[in-house]
mmCIF file with all atom_site columns, C-alpha atoms in Angstrom:
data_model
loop_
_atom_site.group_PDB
_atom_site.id
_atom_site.type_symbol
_atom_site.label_atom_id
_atom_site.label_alt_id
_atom_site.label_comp_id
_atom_site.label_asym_id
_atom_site.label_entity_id
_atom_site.label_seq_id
_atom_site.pdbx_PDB_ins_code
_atom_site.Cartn_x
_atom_site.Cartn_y
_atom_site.Cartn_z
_atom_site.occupancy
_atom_site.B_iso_or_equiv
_atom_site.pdbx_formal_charge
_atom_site.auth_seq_id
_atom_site.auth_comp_id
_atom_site.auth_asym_id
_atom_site.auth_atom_id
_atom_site.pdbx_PDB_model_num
ATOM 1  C CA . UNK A 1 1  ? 36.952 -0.896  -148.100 1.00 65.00 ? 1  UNK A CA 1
ATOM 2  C CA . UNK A 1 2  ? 38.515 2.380   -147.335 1.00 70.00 ? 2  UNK A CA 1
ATOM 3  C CA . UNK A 1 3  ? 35.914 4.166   -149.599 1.00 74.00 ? 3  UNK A CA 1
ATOM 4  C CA . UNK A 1 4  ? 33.107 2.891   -148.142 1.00 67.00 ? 4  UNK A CA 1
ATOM 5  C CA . UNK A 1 5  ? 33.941 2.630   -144.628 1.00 67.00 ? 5  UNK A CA 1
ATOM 6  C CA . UNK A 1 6  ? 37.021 4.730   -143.741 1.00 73.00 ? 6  UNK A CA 1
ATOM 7  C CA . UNK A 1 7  ? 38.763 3.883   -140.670 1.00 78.00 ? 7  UNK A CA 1
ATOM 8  C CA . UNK A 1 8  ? 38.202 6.048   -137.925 1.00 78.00 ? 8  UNK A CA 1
ATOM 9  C CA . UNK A 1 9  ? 39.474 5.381   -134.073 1.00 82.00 ? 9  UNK A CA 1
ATOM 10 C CA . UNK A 1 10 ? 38.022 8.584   -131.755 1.00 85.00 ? 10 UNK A CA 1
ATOM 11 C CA . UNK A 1 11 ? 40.460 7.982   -128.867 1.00 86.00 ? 11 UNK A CA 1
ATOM 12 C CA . UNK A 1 12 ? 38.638 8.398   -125.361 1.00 87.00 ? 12 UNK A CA 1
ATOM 13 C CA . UNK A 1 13 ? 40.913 9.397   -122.691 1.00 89.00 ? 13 UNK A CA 1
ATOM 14 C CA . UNK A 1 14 ? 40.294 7.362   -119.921 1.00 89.00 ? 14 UNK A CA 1
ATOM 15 C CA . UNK A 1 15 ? 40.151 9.397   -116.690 1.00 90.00 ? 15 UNK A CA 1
ATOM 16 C CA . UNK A 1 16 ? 39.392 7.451   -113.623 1.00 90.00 ? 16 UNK A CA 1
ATOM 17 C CA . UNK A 1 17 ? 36.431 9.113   -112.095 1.00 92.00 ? 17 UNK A CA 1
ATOM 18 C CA . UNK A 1 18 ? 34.426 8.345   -114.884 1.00 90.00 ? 18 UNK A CA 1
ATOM 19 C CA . UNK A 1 19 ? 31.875 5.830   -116.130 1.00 89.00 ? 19 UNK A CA 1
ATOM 20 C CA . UNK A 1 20 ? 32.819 3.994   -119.348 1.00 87.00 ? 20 UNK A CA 1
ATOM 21 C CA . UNK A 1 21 ? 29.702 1.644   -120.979 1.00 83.00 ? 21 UNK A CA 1
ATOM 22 C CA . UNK A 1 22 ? 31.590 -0.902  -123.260 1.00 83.00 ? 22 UNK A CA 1
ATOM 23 C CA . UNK A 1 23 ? 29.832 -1.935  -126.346 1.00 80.00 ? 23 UNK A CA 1
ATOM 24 C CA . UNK A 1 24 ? 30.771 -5.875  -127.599 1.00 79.00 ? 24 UNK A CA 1
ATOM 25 C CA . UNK A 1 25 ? 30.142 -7.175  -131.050 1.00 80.00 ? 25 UNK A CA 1
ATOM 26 C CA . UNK A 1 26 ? 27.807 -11.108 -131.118 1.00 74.00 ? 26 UNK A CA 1
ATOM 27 C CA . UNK A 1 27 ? 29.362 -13.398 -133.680 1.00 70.00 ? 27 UNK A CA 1
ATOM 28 C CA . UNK A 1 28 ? 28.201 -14.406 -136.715 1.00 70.00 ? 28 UNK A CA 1
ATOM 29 C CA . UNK A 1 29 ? 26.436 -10.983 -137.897 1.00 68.00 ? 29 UNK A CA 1
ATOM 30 C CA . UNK A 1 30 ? 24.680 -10.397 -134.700 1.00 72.00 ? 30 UNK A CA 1
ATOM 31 C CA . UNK A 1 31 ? 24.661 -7.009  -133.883 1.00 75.00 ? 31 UNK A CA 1
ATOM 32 C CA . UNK A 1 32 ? 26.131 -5.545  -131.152 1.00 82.00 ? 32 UNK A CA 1
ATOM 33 C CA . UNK A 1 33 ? 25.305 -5.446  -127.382 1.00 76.00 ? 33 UNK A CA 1
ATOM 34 C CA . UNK A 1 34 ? 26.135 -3.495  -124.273 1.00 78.00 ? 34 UNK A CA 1
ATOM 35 C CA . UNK A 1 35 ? 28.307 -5.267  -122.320 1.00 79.00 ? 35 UNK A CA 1
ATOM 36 C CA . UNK A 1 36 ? 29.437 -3.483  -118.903 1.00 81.00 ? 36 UNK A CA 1
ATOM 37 C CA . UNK A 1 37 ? 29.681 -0.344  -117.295 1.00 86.00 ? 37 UNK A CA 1
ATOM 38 C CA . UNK A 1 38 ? 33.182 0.357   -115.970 1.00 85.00 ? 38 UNK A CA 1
ATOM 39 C CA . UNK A 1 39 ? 34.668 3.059   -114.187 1.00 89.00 ? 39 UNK A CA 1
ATOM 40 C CA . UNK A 1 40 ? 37.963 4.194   -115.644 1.00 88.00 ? 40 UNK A CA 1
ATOM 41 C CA . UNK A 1 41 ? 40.150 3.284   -113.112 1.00 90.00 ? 41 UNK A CA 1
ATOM 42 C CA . UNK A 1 42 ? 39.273 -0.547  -113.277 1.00 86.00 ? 42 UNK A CA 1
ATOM 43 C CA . UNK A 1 43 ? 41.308 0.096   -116.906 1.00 82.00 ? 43 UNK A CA 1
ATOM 44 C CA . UNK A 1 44 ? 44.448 -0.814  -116.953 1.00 79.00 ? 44 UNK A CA 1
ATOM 45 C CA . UNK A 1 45 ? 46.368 -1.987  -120.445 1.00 78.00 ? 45 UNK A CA 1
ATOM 46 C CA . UNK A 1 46 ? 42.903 -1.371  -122.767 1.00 78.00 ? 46 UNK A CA 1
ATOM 47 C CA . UNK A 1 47 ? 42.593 1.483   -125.112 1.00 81.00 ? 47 UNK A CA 1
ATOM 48 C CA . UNK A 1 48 ? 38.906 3.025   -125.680 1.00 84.00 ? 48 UNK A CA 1
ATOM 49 C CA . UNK A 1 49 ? 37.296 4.163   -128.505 1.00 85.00 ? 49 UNK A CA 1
ATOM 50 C CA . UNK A 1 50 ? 34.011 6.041   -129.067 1.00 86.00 ? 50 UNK A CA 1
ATOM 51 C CA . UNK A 1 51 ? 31.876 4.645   -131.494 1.00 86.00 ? 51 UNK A CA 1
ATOM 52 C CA . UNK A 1 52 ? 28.853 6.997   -133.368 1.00 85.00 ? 52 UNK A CA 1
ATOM 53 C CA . UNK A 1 53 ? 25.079 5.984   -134.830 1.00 85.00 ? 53 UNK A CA 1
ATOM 54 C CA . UNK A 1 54 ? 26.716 4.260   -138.411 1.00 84.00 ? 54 UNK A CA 1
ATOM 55 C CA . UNK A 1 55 ? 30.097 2.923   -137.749 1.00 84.00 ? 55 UNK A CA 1
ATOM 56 C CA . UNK A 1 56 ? 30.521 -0.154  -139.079 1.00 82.00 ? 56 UNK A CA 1
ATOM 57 C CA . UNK A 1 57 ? 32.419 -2.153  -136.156 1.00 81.00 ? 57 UNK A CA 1
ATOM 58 C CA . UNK A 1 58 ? 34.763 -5.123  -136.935 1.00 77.00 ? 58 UNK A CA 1
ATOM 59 C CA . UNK A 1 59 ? 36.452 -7.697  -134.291 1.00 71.00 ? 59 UNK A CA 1
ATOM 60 C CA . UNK A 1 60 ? 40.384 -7.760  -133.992 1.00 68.00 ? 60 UNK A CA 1
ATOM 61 C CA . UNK A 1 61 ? 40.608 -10.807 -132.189 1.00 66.00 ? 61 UNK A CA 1
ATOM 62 C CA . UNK A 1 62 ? 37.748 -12.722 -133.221 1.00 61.00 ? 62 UNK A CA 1
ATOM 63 C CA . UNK A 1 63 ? 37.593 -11.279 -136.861 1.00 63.00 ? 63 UNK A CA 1
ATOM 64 C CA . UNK A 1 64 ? 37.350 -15.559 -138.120 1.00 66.00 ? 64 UNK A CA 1
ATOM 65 C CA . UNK A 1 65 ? 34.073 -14.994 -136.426 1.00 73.00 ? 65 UNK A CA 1
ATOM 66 C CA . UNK A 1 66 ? 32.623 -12.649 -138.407 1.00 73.00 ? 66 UNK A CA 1
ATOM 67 C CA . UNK A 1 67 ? 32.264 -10.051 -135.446 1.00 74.00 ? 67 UNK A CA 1
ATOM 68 C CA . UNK A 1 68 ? 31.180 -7.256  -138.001 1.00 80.00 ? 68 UNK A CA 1
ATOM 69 C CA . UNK A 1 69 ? 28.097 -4.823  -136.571 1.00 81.00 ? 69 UNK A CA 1
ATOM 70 C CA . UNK A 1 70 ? 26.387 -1.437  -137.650 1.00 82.00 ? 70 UNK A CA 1
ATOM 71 C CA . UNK A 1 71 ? 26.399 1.027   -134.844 1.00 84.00 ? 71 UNK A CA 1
ATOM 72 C CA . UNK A 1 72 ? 22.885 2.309   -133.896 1.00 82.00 ? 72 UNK A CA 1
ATOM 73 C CA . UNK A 1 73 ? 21.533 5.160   -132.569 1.00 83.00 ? 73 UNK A CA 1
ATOM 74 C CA . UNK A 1 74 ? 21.590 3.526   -129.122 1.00 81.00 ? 74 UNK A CA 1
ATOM 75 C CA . UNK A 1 75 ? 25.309 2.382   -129.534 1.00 79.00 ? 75 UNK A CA 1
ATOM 76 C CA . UNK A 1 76 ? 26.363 5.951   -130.053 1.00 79.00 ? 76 UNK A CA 1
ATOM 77 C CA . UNK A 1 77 ? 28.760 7.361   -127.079 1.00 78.00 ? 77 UNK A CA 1
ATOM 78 C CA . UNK A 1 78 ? 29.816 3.857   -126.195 1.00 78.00 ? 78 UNK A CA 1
ATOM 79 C CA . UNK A 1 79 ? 33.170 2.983   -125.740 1.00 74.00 ? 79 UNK A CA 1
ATOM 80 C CA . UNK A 1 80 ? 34.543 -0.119  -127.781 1.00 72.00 ? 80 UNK A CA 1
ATOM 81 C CA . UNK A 1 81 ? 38.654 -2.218  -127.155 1.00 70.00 ? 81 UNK A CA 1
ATOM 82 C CA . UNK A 1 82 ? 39.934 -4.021  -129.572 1.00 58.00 ? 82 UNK A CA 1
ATOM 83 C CA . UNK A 1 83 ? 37.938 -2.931  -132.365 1.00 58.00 ? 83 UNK A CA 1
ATOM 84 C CA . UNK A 1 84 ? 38.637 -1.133  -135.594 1.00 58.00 ? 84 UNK A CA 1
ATOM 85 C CA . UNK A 1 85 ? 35.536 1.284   -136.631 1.00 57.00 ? 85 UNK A CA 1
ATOM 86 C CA . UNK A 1 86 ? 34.507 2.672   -140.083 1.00 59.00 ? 86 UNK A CA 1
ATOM 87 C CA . UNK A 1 87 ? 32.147 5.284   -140.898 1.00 60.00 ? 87 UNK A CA 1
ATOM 88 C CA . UNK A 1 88 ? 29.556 3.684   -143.468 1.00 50.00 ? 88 UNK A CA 1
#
């Protein structure tokens, strides 16, 4: 897997003023979604990570679900928690 889709995690530093859009992943090989718009300071354990146009996007906690999705070009600059993400 590492050969075709490295991992990559592009750590967002979460600063409170700003606006974070959170991308989710549908089970079962359906694509991905955008699920709210945040601001920063409503974060408080989660870690955020930028996702680009062609990541490949896998689940960590519902990865029995098959919560696997290929980043588009209107996922790109999204923020994702509790993902792992792989360039294809």
């Amino acid at each position: 897997m590492a050969d075709v889709a490295p991992l990559v995690r592009r750590e967002v530093a979460i600063e409170s003023a700003t606006l974070y859009t959170e991308i989710g992943i549908r089970s079962f090989f359906r694509g991905m979604f955008q699920r709210r718009t945040m601001s920063g300071a409503e974060f408080t354990w989660q870690s955020l990570y930028r996702i680009e146009a062609g990541d490949v996007v896998f689940s960590n906690l519902m990865a029995w679900e098959r919560g696997i999705a290929l980043a588009s070009l209107e996922d790109a600059g999204g923020t994702v928690a509790n993902f792992v993400c792989g360039r294809s």
